[in-house]
PDB file of C-alpha atoms and ligand atoms in Angstrom:
ATOM      1  CA  UNK U   1     -47.777 -23.029  29.277  1.00  0.00           C
ATOM      2  CA  UNK U   2     -44.562 -21.340  30.376  1.00  0.00           C
ATOM      3  CA  UNK U   3     -41.997 -20.961  27.656  1.00  0.00           C
ATOM      4  CA  UNK U   4     -39.340 -23.619  27.986  1.00  0.00           C
ATOM      5  CA  UNK U   5     -35.718 -22.864  28.844  1.00  0.00           C
ATOM      6  CA  UNK U   6     -33.412 -22.116  25.886  1.00  0.00           C
ATOM      7  CA  UNK U   7     -31.997 -25.354  24.544  1.00  0.00           C
ATOM      8  CA  UNK U   8     -28.884 -25.828  22.505  1.00  0.00           C
ATOM      9  CA  UNK U   9     -28.882 -27.642  19.219  1.00  0.00           C
ATOM     10  CA  UNK U  10     -27.117 -30.982  19.097  1.00  0.00           C
ATOM     11  CA  UNK U  11     -27.347 -31.655  15.374  1.00  0.00           C
ATOM     12  CA  UNK U  12     -27.287 -28.993  12.661  1.00  0.00           C
ATOM     13  CA  UNK U  13     -27.435 -29.642   8.915  1.00  0.00           C
ATOM     14  CA  UNK U  14     -26.626 -27.181   6.157  1.00  0.00           C
ATOM     15  CA  UNK U  15     -27.589 -27.032   2.482  1.00  0.00           C
ATOM     16  CA  UNK U  16     -24.503 -25.177   1.285  1.00  0.00           C
ATOM     17  CA  UNK U  17     -25.925 -23.302  -1.692  1.00  0.00           C
ATOM     18  CA  UNK U  18     -24.916 -20.286  -3.768  1.00  0.00           C
ATOM     19  CA  UNK U  19     -21.320 -20.963  -4.829  1.00  0.00           C
ATOM     20  CA  UNK U  20     -22.201 -20.418  -8.482  1.00  0.00           C
ATOM     21  CA  UNK U  21     -24.024 -17.141  -7.871  1.00  0.00           C
ATOM     22  CA  UNK U  22     -21.184 -15.934  -5.633  1.00  0.00           C
ATOM     23  CA  UNK U  23     -18.734 -16.445  -8.511  1.00  0.00           C
ATOM     24  CA  UNK U  24     -21.087 -15.029 -11.143  1.00  0.00           C
ATOM     25  CA  UNK U  25     -21.540 -11.791  -9.200  1.00  0.00           C
ATOM     26  CA  UNK U  26     -17.774 -11.344  -9.336  1.00  0.00           C
ATOM     27  CA  UNK U  27     -17.357 -12.465 -12.959  1.00  0.00           C
ATOM     28  CA  UNK U  28     -15.271 -15.395 -11.740  1.00  0.00           C
ATOM     29  CA  UNK U  29     -15.390 -19.023 -12.887  1.00  0.00           C
ATOM     30  CA  UNK U  30     -17.851 -21.260 -10.987  1.00  0.00           C
ATOM     31  CA  UNK U  31     -14.945 -23.461  -9.904  1.00  0.00           C
ATOM     32  CA  UNK U  32     -13.620 -20.553  -7.862  1.00  0.00           C
ATOM     33  CA  UNK U  33     -16.979 -20.222  -6.138  1.00  0.00           C
ATOM     34  CA  UNK U  34     -16.731 -23.885  -5.173  1.00  0.00           C
ATOM     35  CA  UNK U  35     -13.160 -23.336  -3.938  1.00  0.00           C
ATOM     36  CA  UNK U  36     -14.309 -20.500  -1.742  1.00  0.00           C
ATOM     37  CA  UNK U  37     -17.131 -22.726  -0.594  1.00  0.00           C
ATOM     38  CA  UNK U  38     -14.549 -25.158   0.764  1.00  0.00           C
ATOM     39  CA  UNK U  39     -13.088 -22.307   2.838  1.00  0.00           C
ATOM     40  CA  UNK U  40     -16.535 -21.786   4.362  1.00  0.00           C
ATOM     41  CA  UNK U  41     -16.698 -25.491   5.175  1.00  0.00           C
ATOM     42  CA  UNK U  42     -13.399 -25.183   7.067  1.00  0.00           C
ATOM     43  CA  UNK U  43     -14.586 -22.153   9.047  1.00  0.00           C
ATOM     44  CA  UNK U  44     -17.924 -23.700   9.874  1.00  0.00           C
ATOM     45  CA  UNK U  45     -16.481 -27.066  10.936  1.00  0.00           C
ATOM     46  CA  UNK U  46     -14.045 -25.280  13.262  1.00  0.00           C
ATOM     47  CA  UNK U  47     -16.886 -23.160  14.597  1.00  0.00           C
ATOM     48  CA  UNK U  48     -19.132 -26.183  15.137  1.00  0.00           C
ATOM     49  CA  UNK U  49     -16.355 -27.856  17.077  1.00  0.00           C
ATOM     50  CA  UNK U  50     -15.742 -24.789  19.226  1.00  0.00           C
ATOM     51  CA  UNK U  51     -19.475 -24.354  19.844  1.00  0.00           C
ATOM     52  CA  UNK U  52     -19.670 -27.954  21.006  1.00  0.00           C
ATOM     53  CA  UNK U  53     -22.102 -29.280  18.380  1.00  0.00           C
ATOM     54  CA  UNK U  54     -22.466 -33.035  18.508  1.00  0.00           C
ATOM     55  CA  UNK U  55     -23.115 -33.352  14.791  1.00  0.00           C
ATOM     56  CA  UNK U  56     -22.878 -31.202  11.681  1.00  0.00           C
ATOM     57  CA  UNK U  57     -24.233 -32.630   8.434  1.00  0.00           C
ATOM     58  CA  UNK U  58     -23.216 -30.851   5.232  1.00  0.00           C
ATOM     59  CA  UNK U  59     -24.872 -31.347   1.836  1.00  0.00           C
ATOM     60  CA  UNK U  60     -21.918 -31.505  -0.537  1.00  0.00           C
ATOM     61  CA  UNK U  61     -23.231 -33.389  -3.585  1.00  0.00           C
ATOM     62  CA  UNK U  62     -26.769 -34.535  -4.293  1.00  0.00           C
ATOM     63  CA  UNK U  63     -28.009 -37.497  -6.340  1.00  0.00           C
ATOM     64  CA  UNK U  64     -29.311 -34.826  -8.742  1.00  0.00           C
ATOM     65  CA  UNK U  65     -26.016 -32.931  -9.049  1.00  0.00           C
ATOM     66  CA  UNK U  66     -24.836 -35.493 -11.646  1.00  0.00           C
ATOM     67  CA  UNK U  67     -27.019 -33.484 -14.042  1.00  0.00           C
ATOM     68  CA  UNK U  68     -24.395 -30.728 -14.049  1.00  0.00           C
ATOM     69  CA  UNK U  69     -21.783 -30.463 -16.810  1.00  0.00           C
ATOM     70  CA  UNK U  70     -19.075 -33.119 -16.532  1.00  0.00           C
ATOM     71  CA  UNK U  71     -16.400 -30.513 -15.899  1.00  0.00           C
ATOM     72  CA  UNK U  72     -18.216 -29.078 -12.890  1.00  0.00           C
ATOM     73  CA  UNK U  73     -18.900 -32.553 -11.467  1.00  0.00           C
ATOM     74  CA  UNK U  74     -15.237 -33.423 -11.772  1.00  0.00           C
ATOM     75  CA  UNK U  75     -14.172 -30.066 -10.213  1.00  0.00           C
ATOM     76  CA  UNK U  76     -16.461 -30.775  -7.263  1.00  0.00           C
ATOM     77  CA  UNK U  77     -15.180 -34.332  -6.836  1.00  0.00           C
ATOM     78  CA  UNK U  78     -11.535 -33.304  -6.823  1.00  0.00           C
ATOM     79  CA  UNK U  79     -12.221 -30.391  -4.447  1.00  0.00           C
ATOM     80  CA  UNK U  80     -13.943 -32.724  -1.985  1.00  0.00           C
ATOM     81  CA  UNK U  81     -11.161 -35.264  -2.188  1.00  0.00           C
ATOM     82  CA  UNK U  82      -8.525 -32.567  -1.645  1.00  0.00           C
ATOM     83  CA  UNK U  83     -10.483 -31.133   1.273  1.00  0.00           C
ATOM     84  CA  UNK U  84     -10.766 -34.502   3.015  1.00  0.00           C
ATOM     85  CA  UNK U  85      -7.076 -35.252   2.516  1.00  0.00           C
ATOM     86  CA  UNK U  86      -5.787 -31.794   3.480  1.00  0.00           C
ATOM     87  CA  UNK U  87      -7.949 -31.435   6.586  1.00  0.00           C
ATOM     88  CA  UNK U  88      -7.800 -34.991   7.850  1.00  0.00           C
ATOM     89  CA  UNK U  89      -4.856 -34.320  10.178  1.00  0.00           C
ATOM     90  CA  UNK U  90      -6.684 -31.406  11.749  1.00  0.00           C
ATOM     91  CA  UNK U  91      -9.889 -33.452  12.178  1.00  0.00           C
ATOM     92  CA  UNK U  92      -7.976 -36.332  13.677  1.00  0.00           C
ATOM     93  CA  UNK U  93      -6.171 -34.039  16.140  1.00  0.00           C
ATOM     94  CA  UNK U  94      -9.318 -32.115  17.079  1.00  0.00           C
ATOM     95  CA  UNK U  95     -11.401 -35.210  17.826  1.00  0.00           C
ATOM     96  CA  UNK U  96     -13.707 -34.775  14.812  1.00  0.00           C
ATOM     97  CA  UNK U  97     -15.331 -37.993  13.627  1.00  0.00           C
ATOM     98  CA  UNK U  98     -15.805 -37.958   9.868  1.00  0.00           C
ATOM     99  CA  UNK U  99     -18.785 -39.744   8.405  1.00  0.00           C
ATOM    100  CA  UNK U 100     -20.026 -39.973   4.832  1.00  0.00           C
ATOM    101  CA  UNK U 101     -23.723 -40.326   4.073  1.00  0.00           C
ATOM    102  CA  UNK U 102     -25.271 -41.074   0.690  1.00  0.00           C
ATOM    103  CA  UNK U 103     -24.869 -43.928  -1.745  1.00  0.00           C
ATOM    104  CA  UNK U 104     -21.131 -44.479  -2.046  1.00  0.00           C
ATOM    105  CA  UNK U 105     -21.617 -47.269  -4.629  1.00  0.00           C
ATOM    106  CA  UNK U 106     -21.705 -44.559  -7.306  1.00  0.00           C
ATOM    107  CA  UNK U 107     -18.031 -43.735  -6.745  1.00  0.00           C
ATOM    108  CA  UNK U 108     -15.094 -45.605  -8.235  1.00  0.00           C
ATOM    109  CA  UNK U 109     -12.932 -47.836  -6.028  1.00  0.00           C
ATOM    110  CA  UNK U 110     -10.177 -45.226  -5.657  1.00  0.00           C
ATOM    111  CA  UNK U 111     -12.568 -42.504  -4.448  1.00  0.00           C
ATOM    112  CA  UNK U 112     -14.350 -44.936  -2.141  1.00  0.00           C
ATOM    113  CA  UNK U 113     -10.954 -45.944  -0.739  1.00  0.00           C
ATOM    114  CA  UNK U 114     -10.046 -42.329   0.027  1.00  0.00           C
ATOM    115  CA  UNK U 115     -13.356 -41.754   1.780  1.00  0.00           C
ATOM    116  CA  UNK U 116     -13.358 -44.999   3.718  1.00  0.00           C
ATOM    117  CA  UNK U 117      -9.716 -44.504   4.772  1.00  0.00           C
ATOM    118  CA  UNK U 118     -10.507 -41.037   6.146  1.00  0.00           C
ATOM    119  CA  UNK U 119     -13.613 -42.301   7.935  1.00  0.00           C
ATOM    120  CA  UNK U 120     -11.672 -45.207   9.462  1.00  0.00           C
ATOM    121  CA  UNK U 121      -8.900 -42.913  10.669  1.00  0.00           C
ATOM    122  CA  UNK U 122     -11.287 -40.759  12.713  1.00  0.00           C
ATOM    123  CA  UNK U 123     -13.731 -43.524  13.705  1.00  0.00           C
ATOM    124  CA  UNK U 124     -12.582 -43.568  17.336  1.00  0.00           C
ATOM    125  CA  UNK U 125     -12.971 -39.810  17.822  1.00  0.00           C
ATOM    126  CA  UNK U 126     -15.611 -38.636  20.256  1.00  0.00           C
ATOM    127  CA  UNK U 127     -15.858 -34.910  19.421  1.00  0.00           C
ATOM    128  CA  UNK U 128     -18.126 -33.370  16.789  1.00  0.00           C
ATOM    129  CA  UNK U 129     -19.291 -35.737  14.053  1.00  0.00           C
ATOM    130  CA  UNK U 130     -18.921 -34.185  10.613  1.00  0.00           C
ATOM    131  CA  UNK U 131     -21.266 -35.991   8.248  1.00  0.00           C
ATOM    132  CA  UNK U 132     -20.614 -35.150   4.616  1.00  0.00           C
ATOM    133  CA  UNK U 133     -23.483 -35.947   2.245  1.00  0.00           C
ATOM    134  CA  UNK U 134     -22.025 -37.257  -1.008  1.00  0.00           C
ATOM    135  CA  UNK U 135     -24.219 -38.631  -3.773  1.00  0.00           C
ATOM    136  CA  UNK U 136     -26.910 -38.137  -1.184  1.00  0.00           C
ATOM    137  CA  UNK U 137     -30.626 -38.024  -1.950  1.00  0.00           C
ATOM    138  CA  UNK U 138     -33.149 -38.394   0.805  1.00  0.00           C
ATOM    139  CA  UNK U 139     -35.578 -40.418  -1.308  1.00  0.00           C
ATOM    140  CA  UNK U 140     -32.769 -42.809  -2.218  1.00  0.00           C
ATOM    141  CA  UNK U 141     -31.744 -43.030   1.448  1.00  0.00           C
ATOM    142  CA  UNK U 142     -35.313 -43.823   2.559  1.00  0.00           C
ATOM    143  CA  UNK U 143     -35.706 -46.449  -0.192  1.00  0.00           C
ATOM    144  CA  UNK U 144     -32.424 -48.113   0.857  1.00  0.00           C
ATOM    145  CA  UNK U 145     -33.447 -47.990   4.526  1.00  0.00           C
ATOM    146  CA  UNK U 146     -36.918 -49.401   3.824  1.00  0.00           C
ATOM    147  CA  UNK U 147     -35.412 -52.281   1.840  1.00  0.00           C
ATOM    148  CA  UNK U 148     -33.136 -53.186   4.755  1.00  0.00           C
ATOM    149  CA  UNK U 149     -35.924 -52.763   7.297  1.00  0.00           C
ATOM    150  CA  UNK U 150     -38.288 -54.985   5.270  1.00  0.00           C
ATOM    151  CA  UNK U 151     -35.669 -57.755   5.183  1.00  0.00           C
ATOM    152  CA  UNK U 152     -35.595 -57.761   8.992  1.00  0.00           C
ATOM    153  CA  UNK U 153     -39.275 -57.512   9.883  1.00  0.00           C
ATOM    154  CA  UNK U 154     -42.312 -55.245   9.807  1.00  0.00           C
ATOM    155  CA  UNK U 155     -41.845 -51.757   8.408  1.00  0.00           C
ATOM    156  CA  UNK U 156     -42.462 -49.098  11.044  1.00  0.00           C
ATOM    157  CA  UNK U 157     -41.201 -45.520  11.365  1.00  0.00           C
ATOM    158  CA  UNK U 158     -38.720 -46.770  13.949  1.00  0.00           C
ATOM    159  CA  UNK U 159     -37.482 -49.685  11.839  1.00  0.00           C
ATOM    160  CA  UNK U 160     -36.889 -47.364   8.876  1.00  0.00           C
ATOM    161  CA  UNK U 161     -35.209 -44.686  11.022  1.00  0.00           C
ATOM    162  CA  UNK U 162     -32.845 -47.332  12.389  1.00  0.00           C
ATOM    163  CA  UNK U 163     -31.563 -48.046   8.865  1.00  0.00           C
ATOM    164  CA  UNK U 164     -31.116 -44.442   7.680  1.00  0.00           C
ATOM    165  CA  UNK U 165     -27.573 -43.250   6.945  1.00  0.00           C
ATOM    166  CA  UNK U 166     -27.939 -40.885   9.918  1.00  0.00           C
ATOM    167  CA  UNK U 167     -29.142 -43.568  12.376  1.00  0.00           C
ATOM    168  CA  UNK U 168     -26.162 -43.036  14.686  1.00  0.00           C
ATOM    169  CA  UNK U 169     -26.538 -39.221  14.849  1.00  0.00           C
ATOM    170  CA  UNK U 170     -28.665 -37.243  17.321  1.00  0.00           C
ATOM    171  CA  UNK U 171     -32.085 -36.120  16.016  1.00  0.00           C
ATOM    172  CA  UNK U 172     -31.821 -33.216  13.578  1.00  0.00           C
ATOM    173  CA  UNK U 173     -32.465 -29.956  15.425  1.00  0.00           C
ATOM    174  CA  UNK U 174     -31.786 -27.250  12.883  1.00  0.00           C
ATOM    175  CA  UNK U 175     -31.625 -27.197   9.104  1.00  0.00           C
ATOM    176  CA  UNK U 176     -30.041 -24.161   7.450  1.00  0.00           C
ATOM    177  CA  UNK U 177     -30.080 -23.316   3.730  1.00  0.00           C
ATOM    178  CA  UNK U 178     -27.996 -20.505   2.324  1.00  0.00           C
ATOM    179  CA  UNK U 179     -28.464 -18.436  -0.854  1.00  0.00           C
ATOM    180  CA  UNK U 180     -32.133 -17.523  -0.508  1.00  0.00           C
ATOM    181  CA  UNK U 181     -33.600 -20.711  -1.998  1.00  0.00           C
ATOM    182  CA  UNK U 182     -36.471 -21.988   0.100  1.00  0.00           C
ATOM    183  CA  UNK U 183     -36.606 -25.718  -0.629  1.00  0.00           C
ATOM    184  CA  UNK U 184     -35.080 -28.943   0.639  1.00  0.00           C
ATOM    185  CA  UNK U 185     -33.756 -30.293  -2.678  1.00  0.00           C
ATOM    186  CA  UNK U 186     -34.037 -33.914  -1.496  1.00  0.00           C
ATOM    187  CA  UNK U 187     -32.026 -33.373   1.723  1.00  0.00           C
ATOM    188  CA  UNK U 188     -32.890 -35.105   5.033  1.00  0.00           C
ATOM    189  CA  UNK U 189     -36.633 -35.245   4.285  1.00  0.00           C
ATOM    190  CA  UNK U 190     -37.268 -37.853   6.970  1.00  0.00           C
ATOM    191  CA  UNK U 191     -34.971 -36.304   9.552  1.00  0.00           C
ATOM    192  CA  UNK U 192     -36.457 -32.835   9.043  1.00  0.00           C
ATOM    193  CA  UNK U 193     -39.901 -33.949  10.297  1.00  0.00           C
ATOM    194  CA  UNK U 194     -39.525 -31.811  13.425  1.00  0.00           C
ATOM    195  CA  UNK U 195     -36.328 -29.898  12.688  1.00  0.00           C
ATOM    196  CA  UNK U 196     -36.358 -26.131  12.894  1.00  0.00           C
ATOM    197  CA  UNK U 197     -35.649 -24.466   9.544  1.00  0.00           C
ATOM    198  CA  UNK U 198     -33.614 -21.406   8.776  1.00  0.00           C
ATOM    199  CA  UNK U 199     -33.225 -19.834   5.348  1.00  0.00           C
ATOM    200  CA  UNK U 200     -30.682 -17.097   4.800  1.00  0.00           C
ATOM    201  CA  UNK U 201     -29.855 -14.931   1.779  1.00  0.00           C
ATOM    202  CA  UNK U 202     -26.123 -15.246   2.528  1.00  0.00           C
ATOM    203  CA  UNK U 203     -24.324 -17.117  -0.262  1.00  0.00           C
ATOM    204  CA  UNK U 204     -22.348 -20.129   0.979  1.00  0.00           C
ATOM    205  CA  UNK U 205     -18.845 -18.667   0.290  1.00  0.00           C
ATOM    206  CA  UNK U 206     -19.797 -15.693   2.501  1.00  0.00           C
ATOM    207  CA  UNK U 207     -21.070 -17.880   5.366  1.00  0.00           C
ATOM    208  CA  UNK U 208     -18.924 -17.695   8.499  1.00  0.00           C
ATOM    209  CA  UNK U 209     -18.761 -19.276  11.945  1.00  0.00           C
ATOM    210  CA  UNK U 210     -20.471 -16.111  13.201  1.00  0.00           C
ATOM    211  CA  UNK U 211     -23.493 -16.853  10.984  1.00  0.00           C
ATOM    212  CA  UNK U 212     -23.613 -20.322  12.535  1.00  0.00           C
ATOM    213  CA  UNK U 213     -23.385 -18.853  16.016  1.00  0.00           C
ATOM    214  CA  UNK U 214     -26.291 -16.506  15.275  1.00  0.00           C
ATOM    215  CA  UNK U 215     -28.336 -19.384  13.869  1.00  0.00           C
ATOM    216  CA  UNK U 216     -27.760 -21.386  17.055  1.00  0.00           C
ATOM    217  CA  UNK U 217     -28.781 -18.404  19.131  1.00  0.00           C
ATOM    218  CA  UNK U 218     -31.980 -17.980  17.124  1.00  0.00           C
ATOM    219  CA  UNK U 219     -32.634 -21.731  17.476  1.00  0.00           C
ATOM    220  CA  UNK U 220     -32.324 -21.528  21.248  1.00  0.00           C
ATOM    221  CA  UNK U 221     -35.286 -19.123  21.419  1.00  0.00           C
ATOM    222  CA  UNK U 222     -37.671 -21.282  19.390  1.00  0.00           C
ATOM    223  CA  UNK U 223     -40.547 -23.069  21.017  1.00  0.00           C
ATOM    224  CA  UNK U 224     -40.662 -26.621  19.681  1.00  0.00           C
ATOM    225  CA  UNK U 225     -44.015 -28.193  20.364  1.00  0.00           C
ATOM    226  CA  UNK U 226     -43.898 -31.496  18.460  1.00  0.00           C
ATOM    227  CA  UNK U 227     -47.629 -31.417  17.983  1.00  0.00           C
ATOM    228  CA  UNK U 228     -48.343 -30.922  21.677  1.00  0.00           C
ATOM    229  CA  UNK U 229     -49.102 -27.583  23.304  1.00  0.00           C
TER     230      UNK U 229
HETATM  231  C1  IPE R 301     -23.731 -25.177  -4.095  1.00  0.00           C
HETATM  232  O1  IPE R 301     -23.581 -24.116  -4.962  1.00  0.00           O
HETATM  233  C2  IPE R 301     -22.735 -26.264  -4.347  1.00  0.00           C
HETATM  234  C3  IPE R 301     -23.311 -27.530  -4.818  1.00  0.00           C
HETATM  235  C4  IPE R 301     -24.548 -27.733  -5.159  1.00  0.00           C
HETATM  236  C5  IPE R 301     -22.404 -28.642  -4.947  1.00  0.00           C
HETATM  237  P1  IPE R 301     -24.248 -24.089  -6.412  1.00  0.00           P
HETATM  238  O2  IPE R 301     -23.248 -24.583  -7.400  1.00  0.00           O
HETATM  239  O3  IPE R 301     -25.535 -24.821  -6.423  1.00  0.00           O
HETATM  240  O4  IPE R 301     -24.468 -22.536  -6.593  1.00  0.00           O
HETATM  241  P2  IPE R 301     -25.691 -21.808  -7.287  1.00  0.00           P
HETATM  242  O5  IPE R 301     -26.942 -22.349  -6.676  1.00  0.00           O
HETATM  243  O6  IPE R 301     -25.612 -22.120  -8.750  1.00  0.00           O
HETATM  244  O7  IPE R 301     -25.470 -20.367  -6.986  1.00  0.00           O
HETATM  245  C1  IPE R 302     -28.589 -28.608  -3.254  1.00  0.00           C
HETATM  246  O1  IPE R 302     -28.255 -27.499  -4.022  1.00  0.00           O
HETATM  247  C2  IPE R 302     -27.446 -29.591  -3.256  1.00  0.00           C
HETATM  248  C3  IPE R 302     -26.262 -29.188  -2.515  1.00  0.00           C
HETATM  249  C4  IPE R 302     -26.102 -28.081  -1.865  1.00  0.00           C
HETATM  250  C5  IPE R 302     -25.186 -30.144  -2.538  1.00  0.00           C
HETATM  251  P1  IPE R 302     -28.645 -27.379  -5.548  1.00  0.00           P
HETATM  252  O2  IPE R 302     -28.114 -26.088  -6.008  1.00  0.00           O
HETATM  253  O3  IPE R 302     -28.209 -28.604  -6.287  1.00  0.00           O
HETATM  254  O4  IPE R 302     -30.238 -27.386  -5.472  1.00  0.00           O
HETATM  255  P2  IPE R 302     -31.334 -26.900  -6.519  1.00  0.00           P
HETATM  256  O5  IPE R 302     -31.017 -27.563  -7.825  1.00  0.00           O
HETATM  257  O6  IPE R 302     -31.215 -25.419  -6.634  1.00  0.00           O
HETATM  258  O7  IPE R 302     -32.632 -27.321  -5.932  1.00  0.00           O
HETATM  259 MG1   MG R 303     -27.451 -24.236  -6.116  1.00  0.00          MG
END
């Protein structure tokens, strides 16, 4: 069969990994690695917008990341809150729709309020959707979705998919993980069924919009067969 025309990705997800190792290599505190990681988020969100991606899903905090020392968890929480608040004006002006996936019930009322306020403010935007995964675990997401689906009728792949946190996003095209780890760490297990995967040694604080552009270019040359031929 003739190779299909290059296609562009609509939905890209990134496991932003390697902040700790980035800091360690420089004998800097981990918190600084996370701070620099936020700079990468800014660059990549801008890039995604400019490249016309419909959706970018970023893994910011997993259901397993609560196992980290309290100080690191609290550093991460305040960084994320500050990021959302400081960049909200830019998102709003640039047409970015902010979305939060994961189980928000774990957060206190004040944090939930901040998140929900930011989401509400950009809800009418029609540009790139930025989905931030907070207290996100794919197994938890599937269990929540299956519970909702079962309450409505028979459980089928479609009825579960319709209840996933990502139900309103385009199908996942490309999943990128930085820092050389080759695993999914409980991220988008269902959605990754036919996603293309890309693993790079680049540590997240070193990841730029140019890396994203290259990943999209690589994606456009892949032959996705979905089990057919
Ligand atoms: C990714 O960097 C950030 C989060 C998981 C929140 P890490 O903190 O996992 O960095 P490494 O893997 O220890 O280098
Ligand atoms: C995955 O990275 C979670 C996020 C990037 C938020 P981890 O660093 O927590 O993953 P493991 O523990 O190495 O699998
Ligand atoms: Mg890590």
